[in-house]
Amino acid sequence: MLLLALTLILTFSNCSKTSSIEEVRDETGTPENPAPPVDPNAKQYTLVPDKEGRLVIDNKDGLYQPGDILNLKGTFYAVIFYNLSGSASKPIVVRNAPGTVVKIGNPAWDGGSWSTALSFVNSHHIKVGGSTAAEFVINGSTKASRNAYFNLSLSAHSDNFDIGFITIINGGTGIWAKTDPVKNDASTHYPNSYMENLSIHDVSVTGTYNEAMYIGHTATYWNLSTNQSVYELAPGQVPGGDLVQPIKWRKVKIYNNKVKDIGADGIQTAAIDQLEVSNNDVTNWGLQHNPSHSGGLLIGGRVTASNVHDNVIHDGWGDLCQFFGSGETGAQHTITNNLFRDNTANDGVTFRGTDDAVIKFTNNTVARPFGVALRINGLLGQKARQLISANAFIQPRTGGGVVDDRAYIYTENGGQVTEGTGTSINTKFPTIAAAGVDVNNYFQPLPGSALLSTGFRLKAF
């Protein structure tokens, strides 16, 4: 691939930048903190767009080495990196040029090539983002074809990424990170390899047509002959030959992000072992009103060992939280201290996992869901007893229906539940007034509230 960095300035000076960061309290109560400093003695390059507004770097010859800093300066229609690799101790840093705001993307894109704003292909050990989110901006397509546009993508085994302090606006999919199976490349077939270590933090995503984040491959199987996803095997069909599973991520952390005004799912995850989702604020998703793509937070198929905590998911169309994860090899899941409140379609929280996945669902507040507060559906194989304790379920079925015991916890198709007792009992209230919570302060208990020690508590910052 031809190197198209037409203007490249190599600097050896000690260059550092400091800036004051205004603390911004979002619904999670978590302020934005500045990005940690980089090595001031690192070799730095300043990269600018070509005459077409693009930058394409193929690092197969190793010009850029571990620990280098690549400063992007200007306004780019598209930036693509191939074969860019740092190391575990010395990642390559891709950032805005100090003292400038970098803008990447093409709001006027309406089909054809150059459909990704910022792309990393077969790249590893990379730290990408700004000094603050306001200094690294990705502007996606606003046109009719924008459903096919990607704002930031990781593909072809790209892994060991730290993505932080970025503002993403419009486009199709905000952050897309997975590897499709390839017929003659066994390393793209599970379990022959994994993608390791992904952190996404302090990112603002607004106005995407599809998902704000699409992390991990959603296909249960992949047909190598047709290059199509297969979600359920036909009677008598068995894996093997051209029917393989996509590789998984291992060790993914998604935290301190703000997601708003999203066409499909807010944060969607799948095919991940060891997933942590925390301190995110997700609101106004599901704008397409497509029931198949309408989860505020989605813990998807083939996810094992997940920990979901301290998130605020609110005011959207569709389920507040959906779980499709797996209990294979005894993997367990924890969902604790989250505020799930106010939606205008479907249920509050839904469990539809596989392989007898067990979820410890504790100290969450599920308030004013359109349907039932918690639905446990064993249809896909999640038939082990779910451990439900110290939660506050408040005013279910705002969309209509009888508020009886099953409005709070609804089991079907073999789903089972074990509820807490004593100080771990779940509290259940037909109205906000009965719960005694402050709807303007994260549904925290008012003096004398019947919540006692149950439900979500906002952590101090």
Coordinates of C-alpha atoms in Angstrom, one line a residue, residues 76-388:
F76 CA -9.4 14.6 7.1
Y77 CA -12.1 12.9 5.1
A78 CA -10.6 9.5 5.9
V79 CA -7.7 8.0 7.8
I80 CA -6.6 4.4 7.4
F81 CA -3.8 2.6 9.1
Y82 CA -2.6 -0.9 8.0
N83 CA -0.1 -3.0 9.9
L84 CA 0.6 -0.5 12.6
S85 CA 2.0 -2.1 15.7
G86 CA 3.4 -0.9 19.0
S87 CA 4.2 -3.2 21.9
A88 CA 2.6 -3.9 25.3
S89 CA 5.0 -1.6 27.1
K90 CA 5.3 1.0 24.3
P91 CA 2.0 1.4 22.4
I92 CA 2.0 3.7 19.3
V93 CA 0.0 6.8 20.1
V94 CA -2.4 8.3 17.5
R95 CA -3.7 11.7 18.7
N96 CA -4.5 15.2 17.7
A97 CA -1.5 17.5 17.2
P98 CA -0.9 19.4 20.5
G99 CA -2.8 22.7 20.6
T100 CA -5.1 21.7 17.7
V101 CA -8.5 20.0 17.1
V102 CA -8.4 17.1 14.6
K103 CA -11.5 16.4 12.6
I104 CA -12.0 13.1 10.7
G105 CA -14.9 12.0 8.6
N106 CA -17.1 13.0 5.6
P107 CA -20.6 14.2 6.6
A108 CA -21.4 14.4 2.8
W109 CA -20.7 10.7 2.2
D110 CA -23.7 9.1 0.5
G111 CA -22.4 5.7 -0.8
G112 CA -19.4 4.2 -2.5
S113 CA -15.8 3.9 -1.3
W114 CA -14.1 5.6 1.7
S115 CA -17.0 4.6 3.9
T116 CA -15.0 4.7 7.2
A117 CA -13.7 7.8 8.9
L118 CA -10.9 6.2 11.0
S119 CA -9.9 2.6 10.3
F120 CA -7.2 0.3 11.8
V121 CA -6.5 -2.9 9.9
N122 CA -4.3 -5.6 11.4
S123 CA -3.0 -3.1 13.9
H124 CA -1.9 -3.8 17.5
H125 CA -1.0 -2.1 20.7
I126 CA -2.4 1.3 19.8
K127 CA -3.6 4.2 21.9
V128 CA -5.9 6.5 20.0
G129 CA -7.7 9.7 21.1
G130 CA -7.2 13.3 22.1
S131 CA -6.0 15.2 25.1
T132 CA -9.7 15.8 25.7
A133 CA -12.7 14.5 23.8
A134 CA -13.3 17.9 22.3
E135 CA -9.9 17.8 20.6
F136 CA -10.4 14.6 18.7
V137 CA -13.6 14.7 16.7
I138 CA -15.1 12.2 14.2
N139 CA -17.9 13.6 12.1
G140 CA -19.8 10.8 10.2
S141 CA -22.1 10.9 7.3
T142 CA -25.5 12.6 7.6
K143 CA -26.8 11.4 4.2
A144 CA -29.4 8.8 3.3
S145 CA -26.8 6.0 2.9
R146 CA -25.2 6.6 6.2
N147 CA -26.3 3.3 7.6
A148 CA -23.3 1.8 5.7
Y149 CA -20.8 4.4 7.2
F150 CA -18.4 3.5 10.0
N151 CA -16.9 6.2 12.2
L152 CA -14.1 4.2 13.9
S153 CA -13.4 0.6 13.0
L154 CA -10.9 -2.1 14.2
S155 CA -10.7 -5.1 11.8
A156 CA -8.5 -8.0 10.7
H157 CA -7.2 -9.1 14.1
S158 CA -6.6 -5.5 15.3
D159 CA -6.3 -5.7 19.1
N160 CA -4.6 -4.3 22.2
F161 CA -6.3 -0.9 21.8
D162 CA -7.0 1.9 24.1
I163 CA -9.6 4.2 22.7
G164 CA -10.3 7.3 24.7
F165 CA -11.2 11.0 24.7
I166 CA -13.0 11.1 21.4
T167 CA -16.2 12.8 20.2
I168 CA -18.1 10.8 17.6
I169 CA -21.1 12.5 15.8
N170 CA -23.6 11.0 13.3
G171 CA -22.6 8.4 10.8
G172 CA -23.8 4.8 10.7
T173 CA -21.9 2.8 13.5
G174 CA -19.9 4.7 16.1
I175 CA -17.2 2.2 17.1
W176 CA -17.1 -1.2 15.3
A177 CA -14.6 -3.8 16.5
K178 CA -14.6 -7.4 15.2
T179 CA -12.8 -9.8 12.8
D180 CA -14.8 -11.7 10.1
P181 CA -13.8 -15.3 9.4
V182 CA -11.8 -15.8 6.2
K183 CA -12.0 -19.1 4.3
N184 CA -8.3 -19.8 4.0
D185 CA -7.1 -18.2 7.3
A186 CA -7.7 -20.6 10.1
S187 CA -6.5 -17.9 12.6
T188 CA -9.9 -16.1 12.0
H189 CA -11.8 -19.3 13.1
Y190 CA -12.6 -19.8 16.8
P191 CA -10.9 -21.1 18.9
N192 CA -7.7 -20.8 17.0
S193 CA -7.0 -17.3 18.2
Y194 CA -8.4 -14.4 20.3
M195 CA -8.3 -10.6 20.0
E196 CA -6.9 -9.4 23.3
N197 CA -7.4 -6.3 25.4
L198 CA -9.7 -3.5 24.4
S199 CA -10.5 -0.4 26.4
I200 CA -13.1 2.2 25.3
H201 CA -13.5 5.1 27.7
D202 CA -14.3 8.8 27.9
V203 CA -15.9 8.7 24.5
S204 CA -19.0 10.7 23.5
V205 CA -21.2 9.1 20.8
T206 CA -24.2 10.9 19.5
G207 CA -26.5 10.7 16.5
T208 CA -25.5 7.4 14.9
Y209 CA -28.0 5.6 12.6
N210 CA -27.0 2.2 13.9
E211 CA -25.3 1.2 17.1
A212 CA -23.1 3.6 19.1
M213 CA -20.8 0.7 19.8
Y214 CA -20.7 -2.7 18.0
I215 CA -18.1 -4.6 20.0
G216 CA -17.5 -8.3 19.1
H217 CA -19.0 -10.5 16.4
T218 CA -22.7 -11.2 16.8
A219 CA -22.9 -14.2 14.5
T220 CA -23.0 -17.5 16.3
Y221 CA -21.6 -19.2 13.2
W222 CA -20.2 -18.0 9.9
N223 CA -20.7 -19.7 6.5
L224 CA -17.4 -19.4 4.7
S225 CA -19.0 -20.2 1.3
T226 CA -21.6 -17.5 1.4
N227 CA -19.8 -15.1 3.8
Q228 CA -23.0 -14.8 5.8
S229 CA -23.9 -15.0 9.4
V230 CA -25.7 -18.1 10.8
Y231 CA -27.4 -17.6 14.2
E232 CA -29.2 -21.0 14.6
L233 CA -28.3 -24.4 13.1
A234 CA -30.8 -26.1 10.9
P235 CA -32.0 -29.6 12.0
G236 CA -29.1 -32.0 11.5
Q237 CA -26.6 -29.2 10.8
V238 CA -23.3 -29.4 12.7
P239 CA -20.3 -27.0 12.8
G240 CA -17.4 -27.9 10.6
G241 CA -16.2 -27.5 7.1
D242 CA -17.4 -24.1 5.9
L243 CA -19.4 -23.5 9.0
V244 CA -17.1 -21.9 11.7
Q245 CA -17.4 -19.5 14.6
P246 CA -15.9 -16.1 14.6
I247 CA -13.0 -15.4 17.0
K248 CA -13.7 -13.7 20.3
W249 CA -12.4 -10.8 22.2
R250 CA -10.8 -11.4 25.6
K251 CA -10.6 -8.7 28.3
V252 CA -12.8 -5.8 27.1
K253 CA -13.5 -2.7 29.3
I254 CA -16.1 -0.1 28.3
Y255 CA -16.4 2.7 30.8
N256 CA -17.0 6.4 31.4
N257 CA -18.7 6.9 28.0
K258 CA -21.7 9.0 27.0
V259 CA -24.1 7.6 24.4
K260 CA -27.1 9.6 23.1
D261 CA -29.6 9.8 20.3
I262 CA -28.8 6.4 18.7
G263 CA -30.8 4.6 15.9
A264 CA -30.3 1.1 17.1
D265 CA -28.7 -0.5 20.3
G266 CA -26.8 1.8 22.5
I267 CA -23.8 -0.3 23.6
Q268 CA -23.8 -3.7 21.9
T269 CA -21.4 -6.4 22.9
A270 CA -20.9 -10.0 21.8
A271 CA -18.4 -12.8 21.7
I272 CA -16.3 -11.6 24.5
D273 CA -14.6 -13.4 27.4
Q274 CA -14.1 -11.2 30.5
L275 CA -16.2 -8.1 29.8
E276 CA -16.6 -5.2 32.1
V277 CA -19.1 -2.4 31.4
S278 CA -19.2 0.4 33.9
N279 CA -20.0 4.1 34.6
N280 CA -21.6 4.7 31.2
D281 CA -24.6 6.9 30.5
V282 CA -26.8 5.7 27.7
T283 CA -30.0 7.6 26.6
N284 CA -32.4 7.9 23.7
W285 CA -31.5 4.8 21.7
G286 CA -33.7 2.7 19.4
L287 CA -34.7 5.7 17.2
Q288 CA -35.4 3.3 14.3
H289 CA -38.1 1.6 16.4
N290 CA -36.7 -1.7 15.2
P291 CA -37.5 -4.4 17.9
S292 CA -34.4 -6.4 16.8
H293 CA -32.1 -3.5 17.5
S294 CA -33.4 -1.8 20.5
G295 CA -31.3 -2.5 23.7
G296 CA -29.9 0.4 25.7
L297 CA -27.2 -2.0 26.8
L298 CA -26.8 -5.4 25.2
I299 CA -24.7 -8.2 26.6
G300 CA -24.8 -10.5 23.6
G301 CA -24.3 -14.0 22.5
R302 CA -21.1 -15.9 23.4
V303 CA -20.2 -13.4 26.1
T304 CA -18.7 -15.2 29.2
A305 CA -17.7 -13.7 32.5
S306 CA -19.3 -10.3 32.4
N307 CA -19.4 -7.6 35.0
V308 CA -21.9 -4.8 34.5
H309 CA -21.9 -2.1 37.2
D310 CA -22.6 1.6 37.9
N311 CA -24.2 2.4 34.6
V312 CA -27.2 4.7 34.1
I313 CA -29.5 3.5 31.1
H314 CA -32.5 5.7 30.7
D315 CA -35.2 7.3 28.4
G316 CA -35.0 5.2 25.3
W317 CA -37.1 3.0 23.0
G318 CA -36.7 -0.7 23.7
D319 CA -35.4 -2.8 26.6
L320 CA -33.1 -1.0 29.0
C321 CA -30.8 -3.9 29.2
Q322 CA -30.7 -7.2 27.3
F323 CA -28.7 -10.3 28.2
F324 CA -28.0 -13.1 25.7
G325 CA -24.7 -14.3 27.3
S326 CA -23.4 -17.8 27.8
G327 CA -22.8 -20.0 30.8
E328 CA -20.4 -22.3 29.0
T329 CA -17.5 -23.6 31.1
G330 CA -19.4 -22.4 34.2
A331 CA -19.0 -18.8 33.3
Q332 CA -20.8 -16.4 35.6
H333 CA -22.2 -12.9 35.2
T334 CA -22.7 -10.0 37.5
I335 CA -25.1 -7.0 37.0
T336 CA -24.9 -4.8 40.1
N337 CA -25.6 -1.2 41.1
N338 CA -27.1 0.1 37.9
L339 CA -30.0 2.5 37.3
F340 CA -32.3 1.3 34.6
R341 CA -35.2 3.7 34.2
D342 CA -37.9 5.0 31.8
N343 CA -38.4 3.4 28.4
T344 CA -41.2 3.6 25.9
A345 CA -41.2 0.0 24.5
N346 CA -40.7 -3.6 25.6
D347 CA -39.5 -4.5 29.1
G348 CA -37.0 -3.2 31.6
V349 CA -34.3 -5.9 31.8
T350 CA -34.5 -9.1 29.9
F351 CA -32.5 -12.4 30.3
R352 CA -32.4 -14.7 27.3
G353 CA -29.0 -16.4 27.7
T354 CA -27.6 -19.8 26.8
D355 CA -25.9 -22.7 28.4
D356 CA -27.5 -22.2 31.8
A357 CA -25.8 -18.8 32.3
V358 CA -26.2 -17.6 35.9
I359 CA -26.5 -13.9 36.6
K360 CA -26.1 -12.3 40.0
F361 CA -28.5 -9.4 39.7
T362 CA -28.0 -7.2 42.8
N363 CA -28.7 -3.7 44.0
N364 CA -30.1 -2.4 40.8
T365 CA -33.0 0.0 40.4
V366 CA -35.4 -0.8 37.6
A367 CA -37.9 2.1 37.5
R368 CA -40.9 2.9 35.2
P369 CA -40.3 0.3 32.5
F370 CA -42.9 0.1 29.7
G371 CA -43.4 -3.6 30.4
V372 CA -42.3 -5.8 33.2
A373 CA -39.3 -4.9 35.3
L374 CA -37.3 -8.1 34.8
R375 CA -38.1 -10.9 32.4
I376 CA -36.3 -14.2 32.6
N377 CA -36.8 -16.4 29.5
G378 CA -35.3 -19.9 29.4
L379 CA -36.1 -20.5 25.7
L380 CA -32.5 -20.4 24.6
G381 CA -31.1 -22.4 27.5
Q382 CA -30.8 -20.0 30.4
K383 CA -32.7 -22.3 32.8
A384 CA -30.5 -22.3 35.8
R385 CA -31.7 -20.3 38.8
Q386 CA -30.9 -16.6 38.5
L387 CA -29.8 -14.9 41.8
I388 CA -31.9 -11.8 42.2

